CSV table of C-alpha atoms in Angstrom, one decimal:
chain,number,residue,atom,x,y,z
D,260,UNK,CA,42.9,98.8,-237.5
D,261,UNK,CA,46.3,97.4,-238.6
D,262,UNK,CA,48.4,95.6,-236.0
D,263,UNK,CA,52.2,95.5,-235.7
D,264,UNK,CA,54.2,93.6,-233.1
D,265,UNK,CA,57.3,95.4,-231.6
D,266,UNK,CA,60.4,93.5,-230.3
D,267,UNK,CA,62.9,94.8,-228.0
D,268,UNK,CA,64.6,92.3,-228.8
D,269,UNK,CA,66.1,90.8,-225.6
D,270,UNK,CA,68.5,88.2,-224.9
D,271,UNK,CA,66.3,85.7,-223.2
D,272,UNK,CA,67.3,85.5,-219.5
D,273,UNK,CA,66.2,86.0,-216.0
D,274,UNK,CA,67.2,88.8,-214.0
D,275,UNK,CA,69.4,86.7,-211.8
D,276,UNK,CA,71.2,85.2,-214.9
D,277,UNK,CA,71.7,88.8,-216.2
D,278,UNK,CA,73.6,89.8,-213.0
D,279,UNK,CA,75.3,86.4,-212.3
D,280,UNK,CA,76.7,86.1,-215.9
D,281,UNK,CA,77.3,89.8,-216.7
D,282,UNK,CA,77.7,90.8,-219.4
D,283,UNK,CA,75.3,88.3,-221.0
D,284,UNK,CA,75.5,89.8,-224.4
D,285,UNK,CA,78.9,87.9,-224.9
D,286,UNK,CA,77.0,84.8,-225.0
D,287,UNK,CA,76.6,83.3,-228.5
D,288,UNK,CA,73.9,80.7,-227.4
D,289,UNK,CA,71.7,83.7,-225.9
D,290,UNK,CA,71.9,85.5,-229.3
D,291,UNK,CA,70.8,82.3,-231.2
D,292,UNK,CA,68.0,81.7,-228.9
D,293,UNK,CA,66.8,85.3,-229.2
D,294,UNK,CA,67.0,85.0,-233.2
D,295,UNK,CA,65.0,81.9,-233.0
D,296,UNK,CA,62.6,83.2,-230.8
D,297,UNK,CA,61.9,86.3,-232.9
D,298,UNK,CA,61.7,84.2,-236.0
D,299,UNK,CA,58.8,81.7,-234.3
D,300,UNK,CA,57.0,84.7,-232.9
D,301,UNK,CA,56.9,86.4,-236.1
D,302,UNK,CA,55.6,83.3,-238.0
D,303,UNK,CA,52.9,83.1,-235.3
D,304,UNK,CA,51.9,86.7,-235.6
D,305,UNK,CA,51.7,86.3,-239.6
D,306,UNK,CA,49.4,83.4,-239.1
D,307,UNK,CA,47.2,85.6,-236.7
D,308,UNK,CA,46.9,88.3,-239.3
D,309,UNK,CA,49.0,90.7,-238.0
D,310,UNK,CA,50.5,93.3,-240.8
D,311,UNK,CA,53.9,93.6,-239.5
D,312,UNK,CA,56.7,93.4,-236.9
D,313,UNK,CA,59.0,96.2,-235.8
D,314,UNK,CA,62.3,96.6,-233.8
D,315,UNK,CA,64.0,99.8,-232.4
D,316,UNK,CA,67.8,100.7,-233.5
D,317,UNK,CA,70.0,100.4,-230.2
D,318,UNK,CA,73.2,99.4,-229.8
D,319,UNK,CA,76.0,98.6,-227.3
D,320,UNK,CA,73.5,97.0,-224.7
D,321,UNK,CA,75.8,94.5,-222.7
D,322,UNK,CA,73.0,93.9,-220.5
D,323,UNK,CA,71.3,92.1,-223.2
D,324,UNK,CA,68.0,93.8,-222.5
D,325,UNK,CA,67.2,96.0,-225.7
D,326,UNK,CA,69.2,94.7,-228.4
D,327,UNK,CA,67.6,96.7,-231.2
D,328,UNK,CA,68.5,95.9,-234.7
D,329,UNK,CA,70.2,96.2,-238.0
D,330,UNK,CA,68.7,96.1,-241.5
D,331,UNK,CA,70.1,92.3,-241.6
D,332,UNK,CA,67.7,91.3,-238.8
D,333,UNK,CA,64.7,92.7,-240.8
D,334,UNK,CA,66.0,90.9,-244.0
D,335,UNK,CA,66.2,87.6,-241.9
D,336,UNK,CA,62.7,87.9,-240.6
D,337,UNK,CA,61.2,88.7,-244.0
D,338,UNK,CA,63.1,85.8,-245.6
D,339,UNK,CA,61.4,83.4,-242.7
D,340,UNK,CA,57.8,84.8,-243.3
D,341,UNK,CA,55.5,85.3,-246.2
D,342,UNK,CA,53.5,88.3,-245.9
D,343,UNK,CA,54.7,90.5,-243.0
D,344,UNK,CA,55.9,93.9,-243.6
D,345,UNK,CA,59.0,94.3,-241.3
D,346,UNK,CA,61.5,97.1,-240.5
D,347,UNK,CA,62.7,99.5,-237.7
D,348,UNK,CA,60.8,101.9,-235.7
D,349,UNK,CA,63.3,103.4,-236.2
D,350,UNK,CA,66.5,104.3,-237.7
D,351,UNK,CA,67.9,106.8,-235.6
D,352,UNK,CA,68.9,109.2,-238.5
D,353,UNK,CA,71.5,111.5,-236.7
D,354,UNK,CA,73.6,108.3,-236.5
D,355,UNK,CA,73.6,107.4,-240.3
D,356,UNK,CA,75.4,108.5,-243.0
D,357,UNK,CA,72.4,109.5,-245.4
D,358,UNK,CA,73.6,107.9,-248.4
D,359,UNK,CA,74.6,104.8,-246.7
D,360,UNK,CA,71.0,104.7,-245.1
D,361,UNK,CA,69.2,105.4,-248.3
D,362,UNK,CA,71.0,102.5,-250.0
D,363,UNK,CA,70.6,100.0,-247.2
D,364,UNK,CA,66.7,100.6,-247.4
D,365,UNK,CA,66.3,100.6,-251.0
D,366,UNK,CA,68.5,97.3,-251.5
D,367,UNK,CA,66.5,95.9,-248.5
D,368,UNK,CA,63.3,97.0,-250.4
D,369,UNK,CA,64.4,95.6,-253.5
D,370,UNK,CA,65.8,92.4,-252.1
D,371,UNK,CA,62.2,91.6,-250.2
D,372,UNK,CA,60.3,92.9,-253.1
D,373,UNK,CA,58.6,95.7,-250.9
D,374,UNK,CA,58.2,93.9,-247.8
D,375,UNK,CA,59.9,96.5,-245.5
D,376,UNK,CA,58.5,99.4,-244.0
D,377,UNK,CA,60.7,102.6,-242.5
D,378,UNK,CA,60.7,104.2,-239.3
D,379,UNK,CA,62.6,107.1,-238.1
D,380,UNK,CA,63.9,108.4,-234.6
D,381,UNK,CA,66.1,111.1,-233.3
D,382,UNK,CA,67.8,109.1,-230.8
D,383,UNK,CA,67.7,109.4,-227.0
D,384,UNK,CA,70.6,106.8,-226.0
D,385,UNK,CA,73.9,108.7,-225.5
D,386,UNK,CA,75.5,105.5,-225.1
D,387,UNK,CA,75.8,104.7,-228.7
D,388,UNK,CA,74.5,107.5,-230.5
D,389,UNK,CA,77.1,110.0,-229.1
D,390,UNK,CA,79.8,107.4,-230.4
D,391,UNK,CA,78.2,107.0,-233.9
D,392,UNK,CA,77.2,110.7,-234.5
D,393,UNK,CA,80.4,112.1,-233.4
D,394,UNK,CA,81.6,113.4,-236.8
D,395,UNK,CA,78.3,115.5,-236.8
D,396,UNK,CA,78.7,116.6,-233.3
D,397,UNK,CA,75.3,115.2,-232.3
D,398,UNK,CA,74.2,114.0,-228.9
D,399,UNK,CA,71.3,111.9,-227.8
D,400,UNK,CA,68.3,113.8,-226.6
D,401,UNK,CA,65.3,113.0,-224.2
D,402,UNK,CA,63.7,116.1,-223.6
D,403,UNK,CA,64.1,119.8,-225.0
D,404,UNK,CA,67.6,120.3,-224.1
D,405,UNK,CA,68.2,123.8,-225.6
D,406,UNK,CA,71.1,123.7,-228.1
D,407,UNK,CA,71.6,119.9,-228.0
D,408,UNK,CA,68.0,119.2,-228.6
D,409,UNK,CA,68.1,121.7,-231.5
D,410,UNK,CA,71.1,120.3,-233.2
D,411,UNK,CA,69.7,116.7,-232.7
D,412,UNK,CA,66.7,117.8,-234.5
D,413,UNK,CA,68.6,119.7,-237.2
D,414,UNK,CA,70.5,116.8,-238.3
D,415,UNK,CA,67.6,114.5,-238.0
D,416,UNK,CA,65.7,116.6,-240.4
D,417,UNK,CA,68.6,117.2,-242.8
D,418,UNK,CA,69.3,113.5,-243.1
D,419,UNK,CA,65.2,112.8,-243.8
D,420,UNK,CA,65.4,115.6,-246.6
D,421,UNK,CA,68.4,113.6,-248.1
D,422,UNK,CA,66.6,110.3,-248.0
D,423,UNK,CA,63.6,111.7,-249.6
D,424,UNK,CA,65.9,113.2,-252.7
D,425,UNK,CA,67.8,110.0,-252.8
D,426,UNK,CA,64.7,108.0,-253.4
D,427,UNK,CA,63.5,110.1,-256.4
D,428,UNK,CA,63.9,108.9,-260.0
D,429,UNK,CA,66.6,111.7,-260.7
D,430,UNK,CA,70.2,112.8,-259.6
D,431,UNK,CA,70.1,115.7,-257.0
D,432,UNK,CA,72.2,118.3,-255.4
D,433,UNK,CA,72.2,119.2,-251.8
D,434,UNK,CA,73.9,122.2,-250.0
D,435,UNK,CA,73.1,121.5,-246.2
D,436,UNK,CA,74.9,122.6,-242.9
D,437,UNK,CA,76.1,119.1,-242.3
D,438,UNK,CA,76.1,117.4,-245.7
D,439,UNK,CA,77.0,118.3,-249.2
D,440,UNK,CA,76.3,116.4,-252.3
D,441,UNK,CA,78.3,116.6,-254.5
D,442,UNK,CA,81.3,117.0,-252.2
D,443,UNK,CA,83.0,119.4,-252.6
D,444,UNK,CA,79.7,121.4,-253.4
D,445,UNK,CA,81.2,124.5,-254.9
D,446,UNK,CA,83.4,122.6,-257.4
D,447,UNK,CA,81.8,119.1,-257.7
D,448,UNK,CA,83.9,115.9,-257.5
D,449,UNK,CA,86.5,114.8,-260.0
D,450,UNK,CA,85.4,111.7,-262.1
D,451,UNK,CA,88.0,109.8,-264.2
D,452,UNK,CA,85.2,107.8,-266.0
D,453,UNK,CA,83.3,110.6,-267.0
D,454,UNK,CA,83.1,109.6,-270.7
D,455,UNK,CA,81.2,106.4,-269.7
D,456,UNK,CA,79.0,108.3,-267.4
D,457,UNK,CA,78.2,110.8,-269.8
D,458,UNK,CA,77.3,108.1,-272.3
D,459,UNK,CA,75.2,105.9,-270.0
D,460,UNK,CA,74.5,107.5,-266.7
D,461,UNK,CA,72.0,110.1,-265.4
D,462,UNK,CA,71.5,113.0,-267.4
D,463,UNK,CA,72.7,115.8,-265.2
D,464,UNK,CA,75.3,114.2,-263.1
D,465,UNK,CA,78.3,115.7,-264.9
D,466,UNK,CA,79.2,119.4,-266.0
D,467,UNK,CA,80.9,120.0,-269.2
D,468,UNK,CA,84.4,119.6,-267.4
D,469,UNK,CA,83.4,116.0,-266.5
D,470,UNK,CA,83.0,116.9,-262.8
D,471,UNK,CA,80.3,115.1,-260.8
D,472,UNK,CA,77.6,118.0,-260.1
D,473,UNK,CA,74.8,115.8,-259.2
D,474,UNK,CA,74.5,112.2,-257.6
D,475,UNK,CA,72.0,109.4,-258.3
D,476,UNK,CA,71.5,106.9,-255.5
D,477,UNK,CA,70.5,103.4,-257.1
D,478,UNK,CA,68.7,101.2,-256.5
D,479,UNK,CA,65.6,103.2,-255.9
D,480,UNK,CA,63.1,101.5,-253.5
D,481,UNK,CA,60.8,98.5,-254.9
D,482,UNK,CA,57.8,100.4,-253.2
D,483,UNK,CA,57.0,103.7,-254.8
D,484,UNK,CA,57.9,106.5,-254.1
D,485,UNK,CA,59.2,104.7,-251.0
D,486,UNK,CA,58.3,102.3,-248.5
D,487,UNK,CA,55.7,103.3,-245.8
D,488,UNK,CA,57.2,105.7,-243.2
D,489,UNK,CA,56.7,105.6,-239.4
D,490,UNK,CA,57.9,107.9,-236.7
D,491,UNK,CA,58.9,106.7,-233.3
D,492,UNK,CA,57.1,107.2,-230.5
D,493,UNK,CA,55.7,110.6,-230.3
D,494,UNK,CA,54.7,112.4,-227.1
D,495,UNK,CA,54.7,116.1,-228.8
D,496,UNK,CA,52.3,118.0,-231.0
D,497,UNK,CA,55.3,119.5,-232.9
D,498,UNK,CA,56.1,115.9,-234.1
D,499,UNK,CA,52.7,114.9,-235.0
D,500,UNK,CA,52.3,117.9,-237.1
D,501,UNK,CA,55.7,117.5,-238.7
D,502,UNK,CA,54.5,113.9,-239.6
D,503,UNK,CA,51.4,114.9,-240.9
D,504,UNK,CA,53.1,117.4,-243.4
D,505,UNK,CA,55.7,114.7,-244.4
D,506,UNK,CA,53.6,111.9,-244.8
D,507,UNK,CA,54.9,109.9,-242.1
D,508,UNK,CA,52.8,107.9,-239.7
D,509,UNK,CA,53.4,109.1,-236.0
D,510,UNK,CA,53.2,106.4,-233.2
D,511,UNK,CA,51.7,108.0,-230.1
D,512,UNK,CA,53.3,106.8,-227.0
D,513,UNK,CA,50.8,109.2,-225.2
D,514,UNK,CA,48.1,107.3,-223.5
D,515,UNK,CA,45.8,109.9,-222.0
D,516,UNK,CA,42.4,109.9,-224.0
D,517,UNK,CA,42.1,113.5,-224.2
D,518,UNK,CA,45.6,113.9,-225.2
D,519,UNK,CA,45.3,111.2,-227.9
D,520,UNK,CA,42.2,112.9,-229.2
D,521,UNK,CA,44.1,116.2,-229.5
D,522,UNK,CA,46.8,114.8,-231.2
D,523,UNK,CA,44.5,113.0,-233.7
D,524,UNK,CA,42.8,116.2,-234.4
D,525,UNK,CA,45.9,118.2,-234.9
D,526,UNK,CA,47.3,115.5,-237.2
D,527,UNK,CA,44.4,115.7,-239.4
D,528,UNK,CA,44.0,119.3,-239.4
D,529,UNK,CA,48.0,119.5,-240.3
D,530,UNK,CA,47.4,116.9,-243.1
D,531,UNK,CA,44.9,119.3,-244.7
D,532,UNK,CA,47.3,122.2,-245.0
D,533,UNK,CA,49.4,120.3,-247.4
D,534,UNK,CA,46.6,118.7,-249.3
D,535,UNK,CA,46.0,115.6,-247.5
D,536,UNK,CA,42.2,114.9,-246.5
D,537,UNK,CA,42.5,112.3,-244.0
D,538,UNK,CA,39.9,110.7,-241.7
D,539,UNK,CA,40.4,111.1,-237.8
D,540,UNK,CA,43.0,108.6,-237.0
D,541,UNK,CA,44.0,107.7,-240.4
D,542,UNK,CA,47.8,107.5,-241.1
D,543,UNK,CA,48.5,107.6,-237.2
D,544,UNK,CA,49.3,105.0,-235.0
D,545,UNK,CA,49.8,104.3,-231.2
D,546,UNK,CA,52.2,102.2,-228.9
D,547,UNK,CA,50.5,100.0,-226.4
D,548,UNK,CA,51.1,96.8,-224.5
D,549,UNK,CA,48.5,93.8,-224.0
D,550,UNK,CA,48.2,91.3,-221.5
D,551,UNK,CA,45.4,89.1,-221.9
D,552,UNK,CA,44.3,86.8,-218.8
D,553,UNK,CA,41.5,85.5,-216.6
D,554,UNK,CA,41.6,89.0,-214.7
D,555,UNK,CA,43.5,92.0,-214.1
D,556,UNK,CA,45.2,90.4,-211.2
D,557,UNK,CA,46.7,87.6,-213.4
D,558,UNK,CA,47.5,90.0,-216.1
D,559,UNK,CA,49.4,92.4,-213.7
D,560,UNK,CA,51.5,89.4,-212.5
D,561,UNK,CA,52.5,88.8,-216.0
D,562,UNK,CA,53.3,92.5,-216.6
D,563,UNK,CA,55.5,92.5,-213.5
D,564,UNK,CA,57.9,89.9,-214.9
D,565,UNK,CA,57.2,91.2,-218.5
D,566,UNK,CA,57.3,94.9,-219.5
D,567,UNK,CA,57.5,96.6,-216.2
D,568,UNK,CA,61.0,94.9,-215.9
D,569,UNK,CA,62.5,97.1,-218.6
D,570,UNK,CA,60.6,100.2,-217.6
D,571,UNK,CA,61.9,100.1,-214.1
D,572,UNK,CA,65.4,99.4,-214.9
D,573,UNK,CA,65.9,101.2,-218.1
D,574,UNK,CA,62.9,103.3,-219.9
D,575,UNK,CA,62.0,105.2,-216.7
D,576,UNK,CA,65.5,106.6,-216.7
D,577,UNK,CA,64.9,108.2,-220.0
D,578,UNK,CA,61.5,109.8,-219.2
D,579,UNK,CA,59.0,107.3,-220.5
D,580,UNK,CA,57.3,107.0,-217.1
D,581,UNK,CA,56.2,110.5,-217.7
D,582,UNK,CA,54.1,109.3,-220.2
D,583,UNK,CA,51.7,107.9,-217.6
D,584,UNK,CA,51.6,110.9,-215.7
D,585,UNK,CA,48.1,112.3,-214.2
D,586,UNK,CA,47.0,115.4,-212.6
D,587,UNK,CA,47.5,114.1,-209.1
D,588,UNK,CA,51.0,114.0,-209.9
D,589,UNK,CA,51.3,117.4,-210.3
D,590,UNK,CA,50.1,118.3,-206.9
D,591,UNK,CA,52.5,115.6,-205.3
D,592,UNK,CA,55.6,116.1,-207.4
D,593,UNK,CA,55.2,119.6,-209.0
D,594,UNK,CA,57.6,119.9,-212.0
D,595,UNK,CA,59.8,117.0,-210.8
D,596,UNK,CA,59.9,113.8,-212.7
D,597,UNK,CA,58.2,111.0,-211.3
D,598,UNK,CA,60.4,108.5,-209.2
D,599,UNK,CA,60.8,105.1,-210.2
D,600,UNK,CA,58.5,103.8,-207.4
D,601,UNK,CA,55.8,105.3,-209.5
D,602,UNK,CA,56.6,103.0,-212.5
D,603,UNK,CA,54.1,100.4,-211.8
D,604,UNK,CA,51.7,98.1,-213.5
D,605,UNK,CA,48.6,99.8,-212.1
D,606,UNK,CA,49.7,103.2,-213.2
D,607,UNK,CA,50.2,101.7,-216.9
D,608,UNK,CA,46.9,100.4,-216.9
D,609,UNK,CA,45.1,103.3,-215.4
D,610,UNK,CA,46.9,105.5,-218.0
D,611,UNK,CA,45.8,103.4,-221.0
D,612,UNK,CA,49.1,102.5,-222.1
D,613,UNK,CA,48.5,98.8,-220.8
D,614,UNK,CA,45.7,96.9,-221.9
D,615,UNK,CA,45.3,94.4,-219.2
D,616,UNK,CA,42.9,91.7,-217.8
D,617,UNK,CA,39.9,89.7,-219.1
D,618,UNK,CA,38.7,89.8,-222.8
D,619,UNK,CA,36.0,92.2,-221.6
D,620,UNK,CA,38.6,94.3,-220.0
D,621,UNK,CA,40.7,94.7,-223.0
D,622,UNK,CA,37.7,95.0,-225.5
D,623,UNK,CA,36.5,98.0,-223.1
D,624,UNK,CA,40.0,99.6,-223.4
D,625,UNK,CA,40.4,99.1,-227.1
D,626,UNK,CA,36.9,100.6,-227.7
D,627,UNK,CA,37.9,103.8,-225.5
D,628,UNK,CA,41.1,104.0,-227.8
D,629,UNK,CA,39.0,103.7,-230.9
D,630,UNK,CA,36.7,106.5,-229.4
D,631,UNK,CA,39.7,108.6,-228.5
D,632,UNK,CA,41.6,108.7,-231.7
D,633,UNK,CA,40.7,105.8,-234.0
D,634,UNK,CA,44.1,105.0,-234.9
D,635,UNK,CA,44.7,103.2,-238.1
D,636,UNK,CA,48.1,101.6,-236.5
D,637,UNK,CA,48.2,99.7,-233.2
D,638,UNK,CA,52.0,98.9,-232.4
D,639,UNK,CA,52.2,96.3,-229.7
D,640,UNK,CA,55.1,96.4,-227.6
D,641,UNK,CA,56.1,92.7,-226.8
D,642,UNK,CA,57.9,91.1,-224.2
D,643,UNK,CA,60.1,88.4,-226.1
D,644,UNK,CA,63.0,87.6,-224.1
D,645,UNK,CA,61.6,88.7,-220.9
D,646,UNK,CA,59.1,85.9,-220.2
D,647,UNK,CA,59.4,82.4,-221.1
D,648,UNK,CA,58.7,81.8,-224.8
D,649,UNK,CA,55.6,79.7,-224.3
D,650,UNK,CA,54.1,82.4,-222.1
D,651,UNK,CA,54.9,85.1,-224.6
D,652,UNK,CA,53.1,82.8,-227.4
D,653,UNK,CA,50.2,82.3,-225.1
D,654,UNK,CA,49.6,85.8,-224.8
D,655,UNK,CA,49.8,86.6,-228.5
D,656,UNK,CA,47.7,83.8,-229.5
D,657,UNK,CA,44.9,84.8,-227.1
D,658,UNK,CA,45.0,88.3,-228.3
D,659,UNK,CA,45.2,87.4,-231.8
D,660,UNK,CA,42.3,85.2,-231.8
D,661,UNK,CA,40.0,86.6,-229.2
D,662,UNK,CA,40.6,90.2,-229.7
D,663,UNK,CA,42.2,91.3,-232.9
D,664,UNK,CA,39.3,90.0,-235.1
D,665,UNK,CA,36.9,92.6,-233.5
D,666,UNK,CA,39.2,95.6,-234.9
D,667,UNK,CA,40.9,94.3,-238.1
């Protein structure tokens, strides 16, 4: 099993400080402290044998709770470590210009000599995605919302197809619903320096009249054909099967062992339809959190001040507590979403999403996960910025030294 640590990351602050000093995201010293903590923790993770670290891509969080990332943060962490693979899980594709993203990723991969991975996401936060994707008329999506959801997926998949074309060692043409290359597609793009391009550029870029008829994105990635690809954070079989066909590693948010097994088997079967013969759980990951302590009671106390804080205040409102739903909830709430009062440490632990307690407790939970789906990747949702740095590091060291060696 390969282990990856997932930062929010968060500006370090207590709840009281976030309220009293709103908006705390204006404070440069908080940003500097967050960057320093991310760097220090990443070095520690490397020493403990982690394969990589990751970030989400989110923006405009004036509360300082989930600051997300840009490629420059990935580059910073890579240049301050030696072996870690670093990158987002993931780039929210509908919010990017496809060519710009292909270039950002390829440049980053070249600068770091292949030490980045690439994750993709569709985007569930309207606060920033609706602003950045306005030219393609895309909105954020949380659940199946009919036309909005379909449009989001349509643009997501179109951008992904363009990325794959851009990373190939050849120029390409693309006539999509939202993007055309070259533009205008029907006539091509005028190019004054066509004689130079005909002499030294890629064959096929120009037509006989000197118009650009295909584009060639350079540089190509350092890793061939491209960096390892991940998909954030899946709760649907449709997404899992799509990832299997596209050679993308899905990271399951789903915690129920029966569903994890079902998704693992669906992933393996779907991969076989495109000639990928995988073992159960190979090229598949899960997102979980871990709290090591003397017992479950002590672990729950750390969780309440740690990961439960963003869940109750933020993630719950986007439907993530539904990932911890059980059969008794259907009797109690029917088709209605779970109320925030049901977002508890006990629910996270009982669902199998939070591995918490003594070493014995955590080993038992890890073994159950291996039995259910045997995921190749374990992505650990961390709590940097939520708990004091020393407490975060103590937990990482305990898990890294006492638990991970049994599974790496």
